[in-house]
Amino acid sequence: MQKNREQWNSKIGFILAAAGSAIGLGNIWKFPYIAGEYGGASFIFIYLICIAIIGLPVLIAEILIGRTTHRNPVGAFKALSQSKFWIGVGGMGVVSGFLILSFYAVIAGWAIGYILEAVVGNFAHFNTGSLAAEHFTDLVSDVPWILGYFTLFMILTMLFVYLGIQKGIERGSKIMMPILLVLLVILMVRGITLEGADKGLEFLLYPDWSKINAQAILVALGHAFFTLSLGMGAMLTYGSYMSKKDSVLSAALQIIILDTVIALIAGVAIFTSVFAVGLDPSAGPGLIFHTIPAVFAKMPGGYFFSILFFILLSIAALTSAISLLEVVVAYFVDDLGWNRKKATIVMGFVVFLLGLPSALSFNVLADYTLFGKNFFDLVDFLASNIFLPLGGFLIAIFVGYVWGFDKVLTNLREGAEDLFDNNPFIITTWKFFLKYLSPILIFIVLLHSLGVIDLIFN
Ligand code: PHE
């Protein structure tokens, strides 16, 4: 099996695919509203620090495990440790792939559905945010609507994974990522050229330190994790198709820069527009589906820009979903000897079945809750707030303490000899962050998710 394992055709192919995984709903939907809610520039500042001290070190660690072993998360830990515990950590990554994709694809389905809403001109009469919100509620209560777009999105995701690393994922990313960037820049230019855009820029860029509290810092830490697709082996799996000739360090840095720049541009595009038309910026999670359609209704050229916006959102979600399914498929291909096509179809279908109760959580199953959460929220919470930080914490511990740091350094040096031999400082810093800062901070995020921190402070 190892002999014929695929590789990326080029380094840029890998960077774009990994950036595609990182850049997703997290950047375009979540980042702008949390930045807005927690004090704009001050939050962005804290977020950048989180990216640097936990995002970058863990991203390097994940890609490195993948590139060293050329395996999926389970196979990778098997190759490096043999211990059941660590293989279990890889297994948790594969399970997270199933779980996250199952609800992520539901929201992504709305994004696709909204392209059509935009095309048929349904946003035109939304002169208030509440009309747009009502329309959203109507749509998600409509079972055929929600299931139809969820299914369509899953089929699209499966198509790229089915076609394989070079022909599917790499080629798709090379086409979709530049389109995403161009669309986003167009929307940003539209935003900043609107009258009153400066108020949006001020909201996003004026630091309000009074809003920075423990909660804001924890949100920034947690988001740094989700936005970089860390903690479940997506970057590990993409790294496993990387050639040893390419530098893990420079790849990780480029992925992080792309992800961060895109989140910032999305923030500018969204807030300049929201403020220019005088809508409420702190609409929270509903910002994209409640507020944005009303923003376009009021904006000159809004018909056209609304279509671009939802195409952008769908592409961002698709390239992330592909990486989630790839983790699952890689496991069945590497470790159980399935062929890629069969693994994609069967596992895509399993994810689809798992996603059904999530899709139905907005309508027929809305009243079924556990701990006050419906099925959708439960799966999201379990995967994003527990499994990802737990996985990231354990990956940092594994690379920092278990693998053997000499071996780690020898592997890391491959493909980055120049940088490595001439900048010992970079390596020492990475080691320090990975061994000490990252695990502690990630652990705190985990305690926060579990409610332990709130218990202590209240
Ligand atoms: N990084 C993606 C986003 O920002 C989400 C994701 C998480 C993708 C984990 C893959 C793995 O939307």
PDB file of N, CA, C and O and ligand atoms in Angstrom, residues 18-30 96-97 100-101 103-104 223-235 259 316-317 319-325 327 384 388, ligand 1:
ATOM      1  N   ALA A  18      -4.114  22.887   1.994  1.00  0.00           N
ATOM      2  CA  ALA A  18      -4.134  23.062   3.450  1.00  0.00           C
ATOM      3  C   ALA A  18      -4.774  24.396   3.824  1.00  0.00           C
ATOM      4  O   ALA A  18      -5.541  24.485   4.792  1.00  0.00           O
ATOM      5  N   ALA A  19      -4.475  25.438   3.043  1.00  0.00           N
ATOM      6  CA  ALA A  19      -5.125  26.726   3.310  1.00  0.00           C
ATOM      7  C   ALA A  19      -6.623  26.585   3.076  1.00  0.00           C
ATOM      8  O   ALA A  19      -7.442  27.165   3.793  1.00  0.00           O
ATOM      9  N   GLY A  20      -6.989  25.771   2.087  1.00  0.00           N
ATOM     10  CA  GLY A  20      -8.407  25.534   1.812  1.00  0.00           C
ATOM     11  C   GLY A  20      -9.082  24.875   3.004  1.00  0.00           C
ATOM     12  O   GLY A  20     -10.225  25.176   3.344  1.00  0.00           O
ATOM     13  N   SER A  21      -8.349  23.962   3.657  1.00  0.00           N
ATOM     14  CA  SER A  21      -8.903  23.325   4.850  1.00  0.00           C
ATOM     15  C   SER A  21      -9.071  24.353   5.960  1.00  0.00           C
ATOM     16  O   SER A  21     -10.102  24.433   6.624  1.00  0.00           O
ATOM     17  N   ALA A  22      -8.047  25.169   6.133  1.00  0.00           N
ATOM     18  CA  ALA A  22      -8.078  26.148   7.216  1.00  0.00           C
ATOM     19  C   ALA A  22      -9.149  27.216   6.977  1.00  0.00           C
ATOM     20  O   ALA A  22      -9.920  27.559   7.870  1.00  0.00           O
ATOM     21  N   ILE A  23      -9.181  27.728   5.762  1.00  0.00           N
ATOM     22  CA  ILE A  23     -10.120  28.816   5.463  1.00  0.00           C
ATOM     23  C   ILE A  23     -11.493  28.227   5.219  1.00  0.00           C
ATOM     24  O   ILE A  23     -11.703  27.499   4.251  1.00  0.00           O
ATOM     25  N   GLY A  24     -12.409  28.514   6.127  1.00  0.00           N
ATOM     26  CA  GLY A  24     -13.732  27.913   5.986  1.00  0.00           C
ATOM     27  C   GLY A  24     -14.778  28.793   6.627  1.00  0.00           C
ATOM     28  O   GLY A  24     -14.602  30.007   6.752  1.00  0.00           O
ATOM     29  N   LEU A  25     -15.849  28.153   7.066  1.00  0.00           N
ATOM     30  CA  LEU A  25     -16.905  28.911   7.735  1.00  0.00           C
ATOM     31  C   LEU A  25     -16.333  29.675   8.928  1.00  0.00           C
ATOM     32  O   LEU A  25     -16.793  30.765   9.264  1.00  0.00           O
ATOM     33  N   GLY A  26     -15.293  29.104   9.545  1.00  0.00           N
ATOM     34  CA  GLY A  26     -14.661  29.748  10.687  1.00  0.00           C
ATOM     35  C   GLY A  26     -14.157  31.143  10.351  1.00  0.00           C
ATOM     36  O   GLY A  26     -14.253  32.053  11.169  1.00  0.00           O
ATOM     37  N   ASN A  27     -13.602  31.318   9.165  1.00  0.00           N
ATOM     38  CA  ASN A  27     -13.039  32.620   8.799  1.00  0.00           C
ATOM     39  C   ASN A  27     -14.094  33.624   8.386  1.00  0.00           C
ATOM     40  O   ASN A  27     -14.002  34.801   8.703  1.00  0.00           O
ATOM     41  N   ILE A  28     -15.075  33.133   7.628  1.00  0.00           N
ATOM     42  CA  ILE A  28     -15.977  34.096   7.006  1.00  0.00           C
ATOM     43  C   ILE A  28     -17.238  34.297   7.832  1.00  0.00           C
ATOM     44  O   ILE A  28     -17.831  35.353   7.862  1.00  0.00           O
ATOM     45  N   TRP A  29     -17.604  33.264   8.556  1.00  0.00           N
ATOM     46  CA  TRP A  29     -18.829  33.358   9.339  1.00  0.00           C
ATOM     47  C   TRP A  29     -18.515  33.686  10.795  1.00  0.00           C
ATOM     48  O   TRP A  29     -19.048  34.609  11.388  1.00  0.00           O
ATOM     49  N   LYS A  30     -17.560  32.953  11.376  1.00  0.00           N
ATOM     50  CA  LYS A  30     -17.362  33.111  12.814  1.00  0.00           C
ATOM     51  C   LYS A  30     -16.417  34.251  13.198  1.00  0.00           C
ATOM     52  O   LYS A  30     -16.718  35.039  14.094  1.00  0.00           O
ATOM     53  N   SER A  96     -13.598  12.476  14.968  1.00  0.00           N
ATOM     54  CA  SER A  96     -13.912  13.908  14.848  1.00  0.00           C
ATOM     55  C   SER A  96     -14.205  14.285  13.406  1.00  0.00           C
ATOM     56  O   SER A  96     -15.044  15.148  13.139  1.00  0.00           O
ATOM     57  N   GLY A  97     -13.490  13.648  12.470  1.00  0.00           N
ATOM     58  CA  GLY A  97     -13.742  13.919  11.052  1.00  0.00           C
ATOM     59  C   GLY A  97     -15.195  13.623  10.707  1.00  0.00           C
ATOM     60  O   GLY A  97     -15.894  14.439  10.092  1.00  0.00           O
ATOM     61  N   ILE A 100     -17.516  16.285  12.793  1.00  0.00           N
ATOM     62  CA  ILE A 100     -17.501  17.691  12.357  1.00  0.00           C
ATOM     63  C   ILE A 100     -18.148  17.813  10.975  1.00  0.00           C
ATOM     64  O   ILE A 100     -18.981  18.675  10.737  1.00  0.00           O
ATOM     65  N   LEU A 101     -17.752  16.897  10.067  1.00  0.00           N
ATOM     66  CA  LEU A 101     -18.324  16.999   8.721  1.00  0.00           C
ATOM     67  C   LEU A 101     -19.843  16.877   8.750  1.00  0.00           C
ATOM     68  O   LEU A 101     -20.552  17.557   8.013  1.00  0.00           O
ATOM     69  N   PHE A 103     -22.080  17.959  10.794  1.00  0.00           N
ATOM     70  CA  PHE A 103     -22.875  19.178  11.014  1.00  0.00           C
ATOM     71  C   PHE A 103     -22.384  20.342  10.165  1.00  0.00           C
ATOM     72  O   PHE A 103     -23.147  21.222   9.786  1.00  0.00           O
ATOM     73  N   TYR A 104     -21.082  20.321   9.845  1.00  0.00           N
ATOM     74  CA  TYR A 104     -20.509  21.391   9.011  1.00  0.00           C
ATOM     75  C   TYR A 104     -21.221  21.420   7.653  1.00  0.00           C
ATOM     76  O   TYR A 104     -21.525  22.472   7.106  1.00  0.00           O
ATOM     77  N   HIS A 223     -10.797  29.651  18.965  1.00  0.00           N
ATOM     78  CA  HIS A 223     -10.969  29.915  17.537  1.00  0.00           C
ATOM     79  C   HIS A 223      -9.674  29.691  16.763  1.00  0.00           C
ATOM     80  O   HIS A 223      -9.693  29.208  15.634  1.00  0.00           O
ATOM     81  N   ALA A 224      -8.538  30.015  17.370  1.00  0.00           N
ATOM     82  CA  ALA A 224      -7.250  29.807  16.703  1.00  0.00           C
ATOM     83  C   ALA A 224      -7.122  28.341  16.295  1.00  0.00           C
ATOM     84  O   ALA A 224      -6.596  27.991  15.241  1.00  0.00           O
ATOM     85  N   PHE A 225      -7.648  27.505  17.127  1.00  0.00           N
ATOM     86  CA  PHE A 225      -7.603  26.082  16.907  1.00  0.00           C
ATOM     87  C   PHE A 225      -8.489  25.614  15.774  1.00  0.00           C
ATOM     88  O   PHE A 225      -8.088  24.906  14.865  1.00  0.00           O
ATOM     89  N   PHE A 226      -9.753  26.042  15.857  1.00  0.00           N
ATOM     90  CA  PHE A 226     -10.745  25.612  14.867  1.00  0.00           C
ATOM     91  C   PHE A 226     -10.374  26.142  13.487  1.00  0.00           C
ATOM     92  O   PHE A 226     -10.419  25.433  12.493  1.00  0.00           O
ATOM     93  N   THR A 227      -9.975  27.413  13.442  1.00  0.00           N
ATOM     94  CA  THR A 227      -9.743  28.027  12.144  1.00  0.00           C
ATOM     95  C   THR A 227      -8.547  27.402  11.428  1.00  0.00           C
ATOM     96  O   THR A 227      -8.486  27.397  10.206  1.00  0.00           O
ATOM     97  N   LEU A 228      -7.602  26.848  12.182  1.00  0.00           N
ATOM     98  CA  LEU A 228      -6.456  26.211  11.519  1.00  0.00           C
ATOM     99  C   LEU A 228      -6.669  24.709  11.329  1.00  0.00           C
ATOM    100  O   LEU A 228      -5.747  23.989  10.969  1.00  0.00           O
ATOM    101  N   SER A 229      -7.881  24.241  11.532  1.00  0.00           N
ATOM    102  CA  SER A 229      -8.214  22.812  11.361  1.00  0.00           C
ATOM    103  C   SER A 229      -7.330  21.913  12.219  1.00  0.00           C
ATOM    104  O   SER A 229      -6.940  20.831  11.793  1.00  0.00           O
ATOM    105  N   LEU A 230      -6.979  22.370  13.431  1.00  0.00           N
ATOM    106  CA  LEU A 230      -6.052  21.589  14.250  1.00  0.00           C
ATOM    107  C   LEU A 230      -6.778  20.644  15.191  1.00  0.00           C
ATOM    108  O   LEU A 230      -7.951  20.817  15.485  1.00  0.00           O
ATOM    109  N   GLY A 231      -6.049  19.641  15.659  1.00  0.00           N
ATOM    110  CA  GLY A 231      -6.550  18.813  16.742  1.00  0.00           C
ATOM    111  C   GLY A 231      -7.253  17.544  16.307  1.00  0.00           C
ATOM    112  O   GLY A 231      -7.641  16.737  17.142  1.00  0.00           O
ATOM    113  N   MET A 232      -7.468  17.367  14.998  1.00  0.00           N
ATOM    114  CA  MET A 232      -8.140  16.127  14.597  1.00  0.00           C
ATOM    115  C   MET A 232      -7.424  15.439  13.438  1.00  0.00           C
ATOM    116  O   MET A 232      -7.936  14.483  12.868  1.00  0.00           O
ATOM    117  N   GLY A 233      -6.246  15.926  13.099  1.00  0.00           N
ATOM    118  CA  GLY A 233      -5.469  15.210  12.099  1.00  0.00           C
ATOM    119  C   GLY A 233      -5.734  15.597  10.663  1.00  0.00           C
ATOM    120  O   GLY A 233      -5.254  14.931   9.745  1.00  0.00           O
ATOM    121  N   ALA A 234      -6.490  16.678  10.419  1.00  0.00           N
ATOM    122  CA  ALA A 234      -6.685  17.100   9.023  1.00  0.00           C
ATOM    123  C   ALA A 234      -5.355  17.566   8.442  1.00  0.00           C
ATOM    124  O   ALA A 234      -4.969  17.168   7.337  1.00  0.00           O
ATOM    125  N   MET A 235      -4.623  18.372   9.199  1.00  0.00           N
ATOM    126  CA  MET A 235      -3.337  18.863   8.707  1.00  0.00           C
ATOM    127  C   MET A 235      -2.292  17.746   8.691  1.00  0.00           C
ATOM    128  O   MET A 235      -1.408  17.713   7.860  1.00  0.00           O
ATOM    129  N   ASP A 259      -4.561  32.052   6.097  1.00  0.00           N
ATOM    130  CA  ASP A 259      -5.780  31.930   6.897  1.00  0.00           C
ATOM    131  C   ASP A 259      -6.097  33.243   7.618  1.00  0.00           C
ATOM    132  O   ASP A 259      -7.242  33.693   7.651  1.00  0.00           O
ATOM    133  N   ALA A 316     -15.513  28.262   0.423  1.00  0.00           N
ATOM    134  CA  ALA A 316     -14.716  28.166   1.649  1.00  0.00           C
ATOM    135  C   ALA A 316     -15.109  26.916   2.432  1.00  0.00           C
ATOM    136  O   ALA A 316     -14.257  26.165   2.911  1.00  0.00           O
ATOM    137  N   ALA A 317     -16.405  26.661   2.527  1.00  0.00           N
ATOM    138  CA  ALA A 317     -16.877  25.497   3.279  1.00  0.00           C
ATOM    139  C   ALA A 317     -16.488  24.202   2.571  1.00  0.00           C
ATOM    140  O   ALA A 317     -16.098  23.219   3.211  1.00  0.00           O
ATOM    141  N   THR A 319     -13.880  23.458   0.542  1.00  0.00           N
ATOM    142  CA  THR A 319     -12.477  23.044   0.655  1.00  0.00           C
ATOM    143  C   THR A 319     -12.153  22.572   2.078  1.00  0.00           C
ATOM    144  O   THR A 319     -11.242  21.769   2.264  1.00  0.00           O
ATOM    145  N   SER A 320     -12.890  23.049   3.072  1.00  0.00           N
ATOM    146  CA  SER A 320     -12.685  22.545   4.434  1.00  0.00           C
ATOM    147  C   SER A 320     -13.317  21.164   4.600  1.00  0.00           C
ATOM    148  O   SER A 320     -12.727  20.265   5.199  1.00  0.00           O
ATOM    149  N   ALA A 321     -14.515  21.009   4.063  1.00  0.00           N
ATOM    150  CA  ALA A 321     -15.217  19.729   4.183  1.00  0.00           C
ATOM    151  C   ALA A 321     -14.421  18.612   3.514  1.00  0.00           C
ATOM    152  O   ALA A 321     -14.358  17.485   4.021  1.00  0.00           O
ATOM    153  N   ILE A 322     -13.789  18.946   2.390  1.00  0.00           N
ATOM    154  CA  ILE A 322     -12.987  17.944   1.683  1.00  0.00           C
ATOM    155  C   ILE A 322     -11.897  17.405   2.614  1.00  0.00           C
ATOM    156  O   ILE A 322     -11.656  16.203   2.679  1.00  0.00           O
ATOM    157  N   SER A 323     -11.262  18.298   3.379  1.00  0.00           N
ATOM    158  CA  SER A 323     -10.184  17.835   4.262  1.00  0.00           C
ATOM    159  C   SER A 323     -10.730  16.968   5.389  1.00  0.00           C
ATOM    160  O   SER A 323     -10.054  16.056   5.863  1.00  0.00           O
ATOM    161  N   LEU A 324     -11.951  17.244   5.830  1.00  0.00           N
ATOM    162  CA  LEU A 324     -12.546  16.423   6.890  1.00  0.00           C
ATOM    163  C   LEU A 324     -12.817  15.019   6.376  1.00  0.00           C
ATOM    164  O   LEU A 324     -12.507  14.024   7.040  1.00  0.00           O
ATOM    165  N   LEU A 325     -13.390  14.928   5.188  1.00  0.00           N
ATOM    166  CA  LEU A 325     -13.682  13.597   4.642  1.00  0.00           C
ATOM    167  C   LEU A 325     -12.385  12.853   4.319  1.00  0.00           C
ATOM    168  O   LEU A 325     -12.303  11.635   4.473  1.00  0.00           O
ATOM    169  N   VAL A 327      -9.630  12.794   5.935  1.00  0.00           N
ATOM    170  CA  VAL A 327      -9.074  12.145   7.132  1.00  0.00           C
ATOM    171  C   VAL A 327      -9.694  10.753   7.286  1.00  0.00           C
ATOM    172  O   VAL A 327      -9.007   9.756   7.503  1.00  0.00           O
ATOM    173  N   SER A 384     -16.065  20.203  18.423  1.00  0.00           N
ATOM    174  CA  SER A 384     -15.268  21.436  18.367  1.00  0.00           C
ATOM    175  C   SER A 384     -14.705  21.838  19.725  1.00  0.00           C
ATOM    176  O   SER A 384     -13.620  22.378  19.808  1.00  0.00           O
ATOM    177  N   LEU A 388     -11.442  18.535  19.618  1.00  0.00           N
ATOM    178  CA  LEU A 388     -10.354  19.291  18.982  1.00  0.00           C
ATOM    179  C   LEU A 388      -9.310  19.754  19.999  1.00  0.00           C
ATOM    180  O   LEU A 388      -8.123  19.481  19.825  1.00  0.00           O
TER     181      LEU A 388
HETATM  182  N1  PHE B   1     -10.819  25.302   9.635  1.00  0.00           N
HETATM  183  C1  PHE B   1     -12.165  25.144   9.216  1.00  0.00           C
HETATM  184  C2  PHE B   1     -12.883  26.485   9.290  1.00  0.00           C
HETATM  185  O1  PHE B   1     -12.334  27.473   9.682  1.00  0.00           O
HETATM  186  C3  PHE B   1     -12.909  24.112  10.005  1.00  0.00           C
HETATM  187  C4  PHE B   1     -12.232  22.789  10.154  1.00  0.00           C
HETATM  188  C5  PHE B   1     -11.919  22.305  11.421  1.00  0.00           C
HETATM  189  C6  PHE B   1     -11.860  22.050   9.036  1.00  0.00           C
HETATM  190  C7  PHE B   1     -11.249  21.109  11.573  1.00  0.00           C
HETATM  191  C8  PHE B   1     -11.193  20.846   9.174  1.00  0.00           C
HETATM  192  C9  PHE B   1     -10.885  20.384  10.455  1.00  0.00           C
HETATM  193  O2  PHE B   1     -14.039  26.578   8.956  1.00  0.00           O
END
